[in-house]
Amino acid sequence: MNLDHHTNPVVENVFGISWLSFNLSNVMMIPIVSAIVFFFFLWASRNLQMKPTGMQNFVEWLIDFVKGIINDTMDWKTGKIFLPLGLTLITYILISNLVGVATLGFVGQDLWWKSPTADATLTLTLSAMVVLLTHYYGVKTKGTKAYLKEYVSPVPIMLPFKIIEEFTNTLTLGLRLFGNIYAGEVLLILLVGLGTTGGIFGLIAAPIPLMVWQGFSLFIGAIQAFIFTMLTMVYMSHKVSSDH
């Protein structure tokens, strides 16, 4: 099997609509990652204690870590309602980034088991959701009139620039995550391909670079989850804080 020329299991022209297609790998991996995150927290909180140990200790550390991200971007009184959002984002994106690092699953030439964040559709959907939420909470916190007034402050000519900024924020937030995870996954596929099709040389040369790159990809996956969550709170702070 030549992994260098793998394909995605895509169903096109769904319901006869020419532009509507689904990547079945994403359709499978998104609920799998969601279930992993859900059952992880369910398992970690199954026996809560006043003096945390084991996984409860890790989850409490993670909560404190997300609190620190929020405190770095806005005051806690304003930002405490975003703790569930931040905790969900950082864990979901982290697991999504890492599932394709641990293993890749092929059926024929189709890549089924991979990181869902290696697809721009998912990452741009997440970034669009984040930007829409910033607008929602901006209006909820400041009121519609005061919120919209910020788009023409300090002068009305700023309106088109601020609208463009919303689109660029969406693109950069989503594409940054996608680019890093996709590039890492492509190199993993190439290294696996070298090990499986490169004969004796491949079997000898591929394992060490593969393990090194997997370790580096774990680090990149964690960093990208942190960056996405941090930027989410920065964008949220710009919308809900009165000092921005």
PDB file of C-alpha atoms in Angstrom, residues 3 8 18 49 59 62-63 70 80 86 90-91 96 102 126 137 151 185 195 203 207:
ATOM      1  CA  LEU A   3       0.598   5.786   1.810  1.00  0.00           C
ATOM      2  CA  ASN A   8     -10.023  10.718   2.067  1.00  0.00           C
ATOM      3  CA  SER A  18     -23.370  19.375  -6.306  1.00  0.00           C
ATOM      4  CA  GLN A  49     -12.617  13.903  47.252  1.00  0.00           C
ATOM      5  CA  VAL A  59      -8.520  17.842  36.146  1.00  0.00           C
ATOM      6  CA  LEU A  62      -6.423  21.797  34.140  1.00  0.00           C
ATOM      7  CA  ILE A  63      -9.277  23.932  35.497  1.00  0.00           C
ATOM      8  CA  ILE A  70      -8.953  33.796  31.459  1.00  0.00           C
ATOM      9  CA  LYS A  80     -15.727  33.339  34.933  1.00  0.00           C
ATOM     10  CA  GLY A  86     -12.301  27.340  27.696  1.00  0.00           C
ATOM     11  CA  ILE A  90      -8.691  23.048  25.269  1.00  0.00           C
ATOM     12  CA  THR A  91      -9.589  19.414  26.002  1.00  0.00           C
ATOM     13  CA  SER A  96      -8.428  15.945  18.444  1.00  0.00           C
ATOM     14  CA  ALA A 102      -0.814   7.978  18.241  1.00  0.00           C
ATOM     15  CA  LEU A 126     -14.638  26.008  15.472  1.00  0.00           C
ATOM     16  CA  TYR A 137     -21.659  37.868  24.568  1.00  0.00           C
ATOM     17  CA  TYR A 151     -17.565  49.497  15.212  1.00  0.00           C
ATOM     18  CA  GLU A 185       0.129  14.342  10.014  1.00  0.00           C
ATOM     19  CA  GLY A 195       8.931   2.129   6.933  1.00  0.00           C
ATOM     20  CA  LEU A 203      12.665  -0.576   8.355  1.00  0.00           C
ATOM     21  CA  PRO A 207      11.443   4.110  13.359  1.00  0.00           C
TER      22      PRO A 207
END
